[in-house]
PDB file of C-alpha atoms in Angstrom:
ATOM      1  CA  UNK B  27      17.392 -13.344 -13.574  1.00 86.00           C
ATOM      2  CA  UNK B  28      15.317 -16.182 -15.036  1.00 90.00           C
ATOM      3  CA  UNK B  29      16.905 -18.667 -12.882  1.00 90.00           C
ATOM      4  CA  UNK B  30      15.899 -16.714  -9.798  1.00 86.00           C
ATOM      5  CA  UNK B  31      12.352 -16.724 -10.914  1.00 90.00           C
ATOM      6  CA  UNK B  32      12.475 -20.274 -11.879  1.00 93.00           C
ATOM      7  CA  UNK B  33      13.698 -21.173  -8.577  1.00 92.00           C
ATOM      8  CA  UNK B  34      10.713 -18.527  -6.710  1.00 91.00           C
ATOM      9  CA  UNK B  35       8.094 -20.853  -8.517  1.00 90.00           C
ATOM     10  CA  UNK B  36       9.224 -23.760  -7.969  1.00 88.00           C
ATOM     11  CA  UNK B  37       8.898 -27.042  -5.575  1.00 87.00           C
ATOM     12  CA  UNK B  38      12.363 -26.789  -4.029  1.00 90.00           C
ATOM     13  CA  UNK B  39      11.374 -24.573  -0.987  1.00 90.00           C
ATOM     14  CA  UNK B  40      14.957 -24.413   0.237  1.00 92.00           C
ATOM     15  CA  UNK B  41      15.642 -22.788  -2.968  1.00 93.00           C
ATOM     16  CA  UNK B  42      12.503 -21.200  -3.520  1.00 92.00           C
ATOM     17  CA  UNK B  43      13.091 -19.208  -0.005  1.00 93.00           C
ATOM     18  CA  UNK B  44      16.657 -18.755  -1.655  1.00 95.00           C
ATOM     19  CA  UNK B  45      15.991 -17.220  -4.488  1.00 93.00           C
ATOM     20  CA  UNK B  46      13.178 -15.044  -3.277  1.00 94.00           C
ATOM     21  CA  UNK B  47      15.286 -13.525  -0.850  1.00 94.00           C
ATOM     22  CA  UNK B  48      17.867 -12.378  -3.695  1.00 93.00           C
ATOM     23  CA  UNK B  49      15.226 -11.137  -5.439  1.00 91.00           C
ATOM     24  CA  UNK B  50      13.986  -8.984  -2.722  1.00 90.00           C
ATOM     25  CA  UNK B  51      17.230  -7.849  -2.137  1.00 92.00           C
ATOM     26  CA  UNK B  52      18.037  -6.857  -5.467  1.00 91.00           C
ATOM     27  CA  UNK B  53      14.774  -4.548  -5.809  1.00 90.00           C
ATOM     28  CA  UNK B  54      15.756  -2.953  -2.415  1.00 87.00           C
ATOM     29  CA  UNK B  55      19.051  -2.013  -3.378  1.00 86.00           C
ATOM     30  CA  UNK B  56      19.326   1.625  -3.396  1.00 81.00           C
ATOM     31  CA  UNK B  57      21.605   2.253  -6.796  1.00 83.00           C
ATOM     32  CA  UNK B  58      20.475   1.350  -9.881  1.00 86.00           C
ATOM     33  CA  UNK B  59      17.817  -1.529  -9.123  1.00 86.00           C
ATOM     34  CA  UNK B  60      17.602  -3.603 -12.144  1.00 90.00           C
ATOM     35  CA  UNK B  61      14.090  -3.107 -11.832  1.00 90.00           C
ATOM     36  CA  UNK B  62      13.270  -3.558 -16.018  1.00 91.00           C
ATOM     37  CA  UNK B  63      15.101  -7.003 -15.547  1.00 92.00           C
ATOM     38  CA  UNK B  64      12.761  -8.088 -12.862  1.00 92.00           C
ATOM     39  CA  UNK B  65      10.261  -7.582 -15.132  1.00 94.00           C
ATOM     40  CA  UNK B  66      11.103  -8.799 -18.232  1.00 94.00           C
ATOM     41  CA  UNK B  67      11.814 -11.980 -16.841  1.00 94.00           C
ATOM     42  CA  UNK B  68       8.523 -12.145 -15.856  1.00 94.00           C
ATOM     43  CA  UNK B  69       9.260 -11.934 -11.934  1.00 95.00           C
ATOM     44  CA  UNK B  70       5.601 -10.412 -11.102  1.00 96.00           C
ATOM     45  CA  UNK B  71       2.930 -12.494 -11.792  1.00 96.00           C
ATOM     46  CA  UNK B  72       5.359 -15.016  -9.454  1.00 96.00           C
ATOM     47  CA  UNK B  73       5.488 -12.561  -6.765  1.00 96.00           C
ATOM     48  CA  UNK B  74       0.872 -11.709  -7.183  1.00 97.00           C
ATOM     49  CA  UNK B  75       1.027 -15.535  -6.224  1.00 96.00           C
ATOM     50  CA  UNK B  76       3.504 -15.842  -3.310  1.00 96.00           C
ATOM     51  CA  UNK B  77       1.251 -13.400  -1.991  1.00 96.00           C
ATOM     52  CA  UNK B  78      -1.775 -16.468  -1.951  1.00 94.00           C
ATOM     53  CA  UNK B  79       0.533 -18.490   0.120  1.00 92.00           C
ATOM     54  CA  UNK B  80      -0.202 -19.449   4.289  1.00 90.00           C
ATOM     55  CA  UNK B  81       3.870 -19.047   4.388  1.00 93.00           C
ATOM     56  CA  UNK B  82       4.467 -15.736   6.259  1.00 94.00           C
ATOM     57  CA  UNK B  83       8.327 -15.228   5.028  1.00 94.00           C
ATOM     58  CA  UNK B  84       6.932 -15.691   1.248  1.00 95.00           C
ATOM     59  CA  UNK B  85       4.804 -13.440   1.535  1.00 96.00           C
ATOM     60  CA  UNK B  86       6.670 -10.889   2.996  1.00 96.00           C
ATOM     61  CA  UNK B  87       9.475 -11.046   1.233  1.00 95.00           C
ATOM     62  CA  UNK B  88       7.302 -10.849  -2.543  1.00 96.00           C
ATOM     63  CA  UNK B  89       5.539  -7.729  -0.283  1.00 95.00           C
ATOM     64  CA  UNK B  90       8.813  -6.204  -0.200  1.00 93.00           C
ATOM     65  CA  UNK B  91      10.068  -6.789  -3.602  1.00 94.00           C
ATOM     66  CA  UNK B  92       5.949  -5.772  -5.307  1.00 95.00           C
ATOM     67  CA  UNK B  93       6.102  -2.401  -2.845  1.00 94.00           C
ATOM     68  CA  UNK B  94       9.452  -1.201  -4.140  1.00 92.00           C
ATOM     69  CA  UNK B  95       8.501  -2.071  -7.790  1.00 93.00           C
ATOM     70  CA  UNK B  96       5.426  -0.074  -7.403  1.00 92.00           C
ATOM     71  CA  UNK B  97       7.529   2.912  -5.968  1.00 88.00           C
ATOM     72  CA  UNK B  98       9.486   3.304  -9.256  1.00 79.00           C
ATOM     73  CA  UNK B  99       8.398   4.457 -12.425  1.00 84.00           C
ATOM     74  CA  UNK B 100       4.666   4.487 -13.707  1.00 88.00           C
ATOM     75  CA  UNK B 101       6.149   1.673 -16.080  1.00 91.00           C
ATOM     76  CA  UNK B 102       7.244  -0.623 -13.282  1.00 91.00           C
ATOM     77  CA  UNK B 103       3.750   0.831 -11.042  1.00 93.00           C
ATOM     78  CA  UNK B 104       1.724  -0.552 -14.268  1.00 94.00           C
ATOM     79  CA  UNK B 105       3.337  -4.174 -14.087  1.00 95.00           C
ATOM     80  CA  UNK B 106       2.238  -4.801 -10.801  1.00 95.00           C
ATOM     81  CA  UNK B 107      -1.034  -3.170 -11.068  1.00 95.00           C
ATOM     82  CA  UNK B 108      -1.794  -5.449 -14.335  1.00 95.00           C
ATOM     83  CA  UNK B 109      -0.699  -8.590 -12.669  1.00 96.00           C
ATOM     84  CA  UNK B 110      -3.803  -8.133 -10.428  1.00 95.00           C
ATOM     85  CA  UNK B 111      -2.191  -7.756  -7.392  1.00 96.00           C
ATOM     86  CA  UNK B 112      -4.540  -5.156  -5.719  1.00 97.00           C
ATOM     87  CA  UNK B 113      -6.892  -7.807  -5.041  1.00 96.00           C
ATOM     88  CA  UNK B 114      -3.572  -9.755  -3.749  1.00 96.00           C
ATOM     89  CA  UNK B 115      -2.595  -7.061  -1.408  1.00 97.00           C
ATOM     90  CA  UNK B 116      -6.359  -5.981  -0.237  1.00 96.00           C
ATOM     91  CA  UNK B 117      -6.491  -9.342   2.196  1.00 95.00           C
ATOM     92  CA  UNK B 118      -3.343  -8.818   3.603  1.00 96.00           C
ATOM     93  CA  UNK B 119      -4.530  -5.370   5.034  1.00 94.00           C
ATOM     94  CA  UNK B 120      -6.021  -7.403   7.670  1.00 92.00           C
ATOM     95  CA  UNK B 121      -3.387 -10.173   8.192  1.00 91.00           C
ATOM     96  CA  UNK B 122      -2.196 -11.192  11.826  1.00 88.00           C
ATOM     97  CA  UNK B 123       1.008 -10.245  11.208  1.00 91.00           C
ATOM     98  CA  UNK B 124       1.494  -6.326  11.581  1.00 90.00           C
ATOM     99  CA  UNK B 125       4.673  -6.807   9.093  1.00 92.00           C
ATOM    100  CA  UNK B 126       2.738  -7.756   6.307  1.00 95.00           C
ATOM    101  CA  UNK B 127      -0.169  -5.386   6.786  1.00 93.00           C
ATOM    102  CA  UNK B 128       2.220  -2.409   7.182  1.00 92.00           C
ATOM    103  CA  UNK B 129       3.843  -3.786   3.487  1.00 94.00           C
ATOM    104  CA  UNK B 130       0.542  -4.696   2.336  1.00 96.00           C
ATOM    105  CA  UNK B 131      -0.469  -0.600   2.817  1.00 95.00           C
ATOM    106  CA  UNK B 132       2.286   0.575   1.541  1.00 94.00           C
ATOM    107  CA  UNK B 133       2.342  -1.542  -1.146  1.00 96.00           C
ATOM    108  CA  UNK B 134      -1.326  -0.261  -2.474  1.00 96.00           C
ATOM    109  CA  UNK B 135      -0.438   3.083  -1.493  1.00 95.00           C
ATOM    110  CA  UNK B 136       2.801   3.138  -3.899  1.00 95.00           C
ATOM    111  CA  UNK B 137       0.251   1.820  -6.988  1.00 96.00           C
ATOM    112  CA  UNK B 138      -2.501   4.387  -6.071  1.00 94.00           C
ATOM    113  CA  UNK B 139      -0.226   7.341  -5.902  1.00 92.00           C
ATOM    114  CA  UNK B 140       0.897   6.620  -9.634  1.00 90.00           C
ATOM    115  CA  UNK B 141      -2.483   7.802 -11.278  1.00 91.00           C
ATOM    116  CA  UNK B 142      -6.077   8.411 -11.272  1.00 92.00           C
ATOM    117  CA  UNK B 143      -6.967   5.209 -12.640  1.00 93.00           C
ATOM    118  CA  UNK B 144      -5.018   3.259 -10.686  1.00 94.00           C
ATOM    119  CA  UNK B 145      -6.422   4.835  -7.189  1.00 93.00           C
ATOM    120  CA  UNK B 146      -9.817   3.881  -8.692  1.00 93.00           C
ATOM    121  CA  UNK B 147      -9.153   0.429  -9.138  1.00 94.00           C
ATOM    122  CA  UNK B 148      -7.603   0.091  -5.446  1.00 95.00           C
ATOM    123  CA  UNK B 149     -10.684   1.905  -4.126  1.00 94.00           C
ATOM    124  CA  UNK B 150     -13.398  -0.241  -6.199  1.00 93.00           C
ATOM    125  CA  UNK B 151     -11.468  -3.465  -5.139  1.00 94.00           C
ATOM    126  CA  UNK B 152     -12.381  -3.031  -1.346  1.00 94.00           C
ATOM    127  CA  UNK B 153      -9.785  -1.222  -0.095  1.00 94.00           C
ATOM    128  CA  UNK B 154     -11.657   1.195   2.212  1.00 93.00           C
ATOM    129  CA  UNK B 155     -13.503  -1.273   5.055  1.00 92.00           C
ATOM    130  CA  UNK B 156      -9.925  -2.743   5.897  1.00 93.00           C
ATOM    131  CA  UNK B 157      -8.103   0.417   5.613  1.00 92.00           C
ATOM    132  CA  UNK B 158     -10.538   2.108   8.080  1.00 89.00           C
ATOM    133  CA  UNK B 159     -10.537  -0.587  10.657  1.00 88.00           C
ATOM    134  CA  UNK B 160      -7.249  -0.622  10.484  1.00 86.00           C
ATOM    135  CA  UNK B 161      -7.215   3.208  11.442  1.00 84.00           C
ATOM    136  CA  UNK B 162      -9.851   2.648  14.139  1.00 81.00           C
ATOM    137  CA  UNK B 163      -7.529   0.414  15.648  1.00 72.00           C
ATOM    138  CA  UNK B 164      -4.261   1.829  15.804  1.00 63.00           C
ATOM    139  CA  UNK B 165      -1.803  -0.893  17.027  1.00 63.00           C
ATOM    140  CA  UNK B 166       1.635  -0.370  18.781  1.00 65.00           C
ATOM    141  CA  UNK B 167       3.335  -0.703  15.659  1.00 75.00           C
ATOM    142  CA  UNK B 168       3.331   3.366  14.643  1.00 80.00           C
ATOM    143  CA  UNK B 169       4.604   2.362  10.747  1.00 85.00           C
ATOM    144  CA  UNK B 170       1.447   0.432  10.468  1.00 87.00           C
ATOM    145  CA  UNK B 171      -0.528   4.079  11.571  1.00 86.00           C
ATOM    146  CA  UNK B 172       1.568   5.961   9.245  1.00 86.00           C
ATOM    147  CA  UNK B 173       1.585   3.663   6.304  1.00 89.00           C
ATOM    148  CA  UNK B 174      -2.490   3.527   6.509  1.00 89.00           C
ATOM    149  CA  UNK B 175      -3.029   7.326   6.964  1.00 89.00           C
ATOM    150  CA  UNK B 176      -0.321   7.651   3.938  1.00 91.00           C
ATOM    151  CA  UNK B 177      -2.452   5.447   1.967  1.00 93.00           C
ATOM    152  CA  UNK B 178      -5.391   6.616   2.279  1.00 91.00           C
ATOM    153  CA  UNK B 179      -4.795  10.314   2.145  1.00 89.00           C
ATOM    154  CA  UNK B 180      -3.399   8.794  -1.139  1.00 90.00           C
ATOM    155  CA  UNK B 181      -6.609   7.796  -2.021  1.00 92.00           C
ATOM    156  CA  UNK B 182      -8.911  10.728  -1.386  1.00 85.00           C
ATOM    157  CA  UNK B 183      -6.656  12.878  -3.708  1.00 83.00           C
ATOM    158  CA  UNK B 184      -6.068  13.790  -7.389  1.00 79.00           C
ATOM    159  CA  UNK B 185      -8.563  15.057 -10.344  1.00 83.00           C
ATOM    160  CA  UNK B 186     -10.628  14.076 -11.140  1.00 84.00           C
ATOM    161  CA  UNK B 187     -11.729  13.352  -7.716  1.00 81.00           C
ATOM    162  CA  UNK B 188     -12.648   9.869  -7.091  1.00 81.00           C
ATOM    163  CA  UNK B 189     -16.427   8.588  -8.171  1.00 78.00           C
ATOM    164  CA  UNK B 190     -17.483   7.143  -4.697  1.00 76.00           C
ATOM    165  CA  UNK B 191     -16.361   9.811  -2.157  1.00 78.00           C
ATOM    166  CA  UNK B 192     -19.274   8.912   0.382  1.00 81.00           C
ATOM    167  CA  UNK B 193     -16.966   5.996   1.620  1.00 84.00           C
ATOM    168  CA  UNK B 194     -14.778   8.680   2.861  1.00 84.00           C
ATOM    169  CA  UNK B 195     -17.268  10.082   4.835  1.00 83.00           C
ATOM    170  CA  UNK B 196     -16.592   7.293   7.970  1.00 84.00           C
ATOM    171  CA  UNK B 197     -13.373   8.722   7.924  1.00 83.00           C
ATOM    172  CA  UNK B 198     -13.604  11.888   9.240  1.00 83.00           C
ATOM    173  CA  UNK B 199     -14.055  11.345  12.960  1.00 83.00           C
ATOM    174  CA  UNK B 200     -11.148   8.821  12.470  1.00 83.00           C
ATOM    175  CA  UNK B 201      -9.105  11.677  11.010  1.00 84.00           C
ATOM    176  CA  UNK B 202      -9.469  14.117  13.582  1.00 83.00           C
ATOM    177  CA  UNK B 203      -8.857  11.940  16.651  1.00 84.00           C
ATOM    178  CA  UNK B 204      -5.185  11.089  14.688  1.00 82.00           C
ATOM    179  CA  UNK B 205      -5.031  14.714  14.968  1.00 81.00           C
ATOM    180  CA  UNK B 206      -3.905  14.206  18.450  1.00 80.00           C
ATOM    181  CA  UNK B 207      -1.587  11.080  17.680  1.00 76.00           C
ATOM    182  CA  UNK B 208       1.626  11.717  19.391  1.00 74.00           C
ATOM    183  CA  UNK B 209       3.580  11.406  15.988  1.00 79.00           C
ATOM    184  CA  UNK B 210       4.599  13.954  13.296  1.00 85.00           C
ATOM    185  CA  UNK B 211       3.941  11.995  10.315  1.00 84.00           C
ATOM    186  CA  UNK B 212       0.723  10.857  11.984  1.00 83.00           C
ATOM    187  CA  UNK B 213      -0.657  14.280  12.051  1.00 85.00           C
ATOM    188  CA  UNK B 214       0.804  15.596   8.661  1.00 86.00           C
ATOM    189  CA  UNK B 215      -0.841  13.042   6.931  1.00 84.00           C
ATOM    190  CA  UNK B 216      -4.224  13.431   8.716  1.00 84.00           C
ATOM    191  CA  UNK B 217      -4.045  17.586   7.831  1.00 84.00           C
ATOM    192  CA  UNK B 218      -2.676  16.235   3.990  1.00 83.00           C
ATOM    193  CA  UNK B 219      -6.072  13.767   4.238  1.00 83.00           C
ATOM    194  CA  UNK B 220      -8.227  16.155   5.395  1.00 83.00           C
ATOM    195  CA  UNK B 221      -6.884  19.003   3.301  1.00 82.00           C
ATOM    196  CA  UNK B 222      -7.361  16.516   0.353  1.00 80.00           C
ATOM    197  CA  UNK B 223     -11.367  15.717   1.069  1.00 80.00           C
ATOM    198  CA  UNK B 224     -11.613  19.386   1.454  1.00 78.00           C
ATOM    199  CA  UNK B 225     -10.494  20.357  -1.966  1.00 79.00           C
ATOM    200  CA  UNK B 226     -13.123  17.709  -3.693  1.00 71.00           C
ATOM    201  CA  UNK B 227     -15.914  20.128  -2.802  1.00 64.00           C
ATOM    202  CA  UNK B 228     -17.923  22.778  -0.605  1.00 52.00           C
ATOM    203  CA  UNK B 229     -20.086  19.482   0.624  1.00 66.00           C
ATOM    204  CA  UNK B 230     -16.634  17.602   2.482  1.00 58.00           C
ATOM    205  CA  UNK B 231     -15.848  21.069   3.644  1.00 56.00           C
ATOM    206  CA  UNK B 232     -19.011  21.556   5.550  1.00 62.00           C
ATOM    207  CA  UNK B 233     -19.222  18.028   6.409  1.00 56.00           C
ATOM    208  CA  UNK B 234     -15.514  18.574   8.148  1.00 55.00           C
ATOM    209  CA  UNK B 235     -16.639  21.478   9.822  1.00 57.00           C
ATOM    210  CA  UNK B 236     -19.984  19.198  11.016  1.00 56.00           C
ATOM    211  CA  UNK B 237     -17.594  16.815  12.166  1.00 53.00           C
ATOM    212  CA  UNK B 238     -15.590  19.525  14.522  1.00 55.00           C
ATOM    213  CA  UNK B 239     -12.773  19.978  11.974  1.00 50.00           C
TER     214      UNK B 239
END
């Protein structure tokens, strides 16, 4: 496993492509990913920076590999979160490329999901402007929708409710025009968003209803 990482950071791009792509393919397989191995050999911090690259297949592939980490356990969520790679991923929300934004979403969804404190630190390191634009603009690609509305009905949930909840507020015109999306997770996630603002108080509950909810 240290060879592999070696090889990810390092100036042979031949086998830096190589090596990446057995990486990514070892996180993504279904039994027993050695995903403690990954760590310990110190595979993160070399996937936050492949993320900084202007190389499209490096990044996407260390997207892959950082998204399924962050879907394991909280100890495997916590490695990526503490090798800063929320303010990796937040730029990438906005790439050209619709692959990478719909791994970059996913990605941030799969850390805030894992706790409180780490859907705060998504949420006070930009998150919301890209994530809304993003929703504003729905593009062909429907995984793109769905991984966006997953993420952020992600992030208007769990107690104790988030500090800044008036950057929500844009959201709720947004939310109930994806109420008529032609797509089933589309719309479960908009109900699980708006179901989620509702519960943080009476206020989001009459500002729904304001909004034609």
């Amino acid at each position: 496993m240290e060879k592999l990482v070696a090889a990810c950071k390092g100036s042979d791009k031949v086998a830096q492509r190589a090596a990446l792509e057995q990486l990514r393919a070892l996180v993504a397989q279904e039994l027993n990913p050695p995903f403690a191995s990954v760590i310990a050999a110190g595979a993160v911090p070399v996937l936050v920076d492949l993320l900084k690259t202007q190389d499209e297949e490096l990044q996407f592939n260390a997207l892959w590999a950082l998204g399924n980490l962050a879907s394991d356990c909280s100890e495997s969520t916590a490695a990526v979160a503490q090798a800063n790679a929320v303010p990796a991923l937040i730029p990438l929300i906005s790439a050209a490329s619709e692959k990478l934004c719909e791994e970059a979403v996913w990605a941030l969804g799969n850390i805030a999901v894992d706790n409180p404190s780490f859907r705060d630190a998504v949420l006070n390191a930009g998150v919301m402007a890209p994530l809304l634009h993003l929703l504003e603009m729905p593009t062909g690609n429907r995984a793109v929708t769905r991984n966006a509305l997953w993420t952020f009905s992600i992030l208007c949930r769990g107690k104790p409710a988030p500090a800044a909840m008036e950057q929500f507020r844009p959201a709720l015109p947004l939310l109930l025009q994806l109420l008529n999306f032609i797509d089933e997770e589309v719309l479960v996630d908009s109900l699980w968003a708006l179901a989620n603002l509702a519960e943080t108080g009476s206020d989001w509950v009459r500002a729904g209803e304001a909004a034609g909810a």
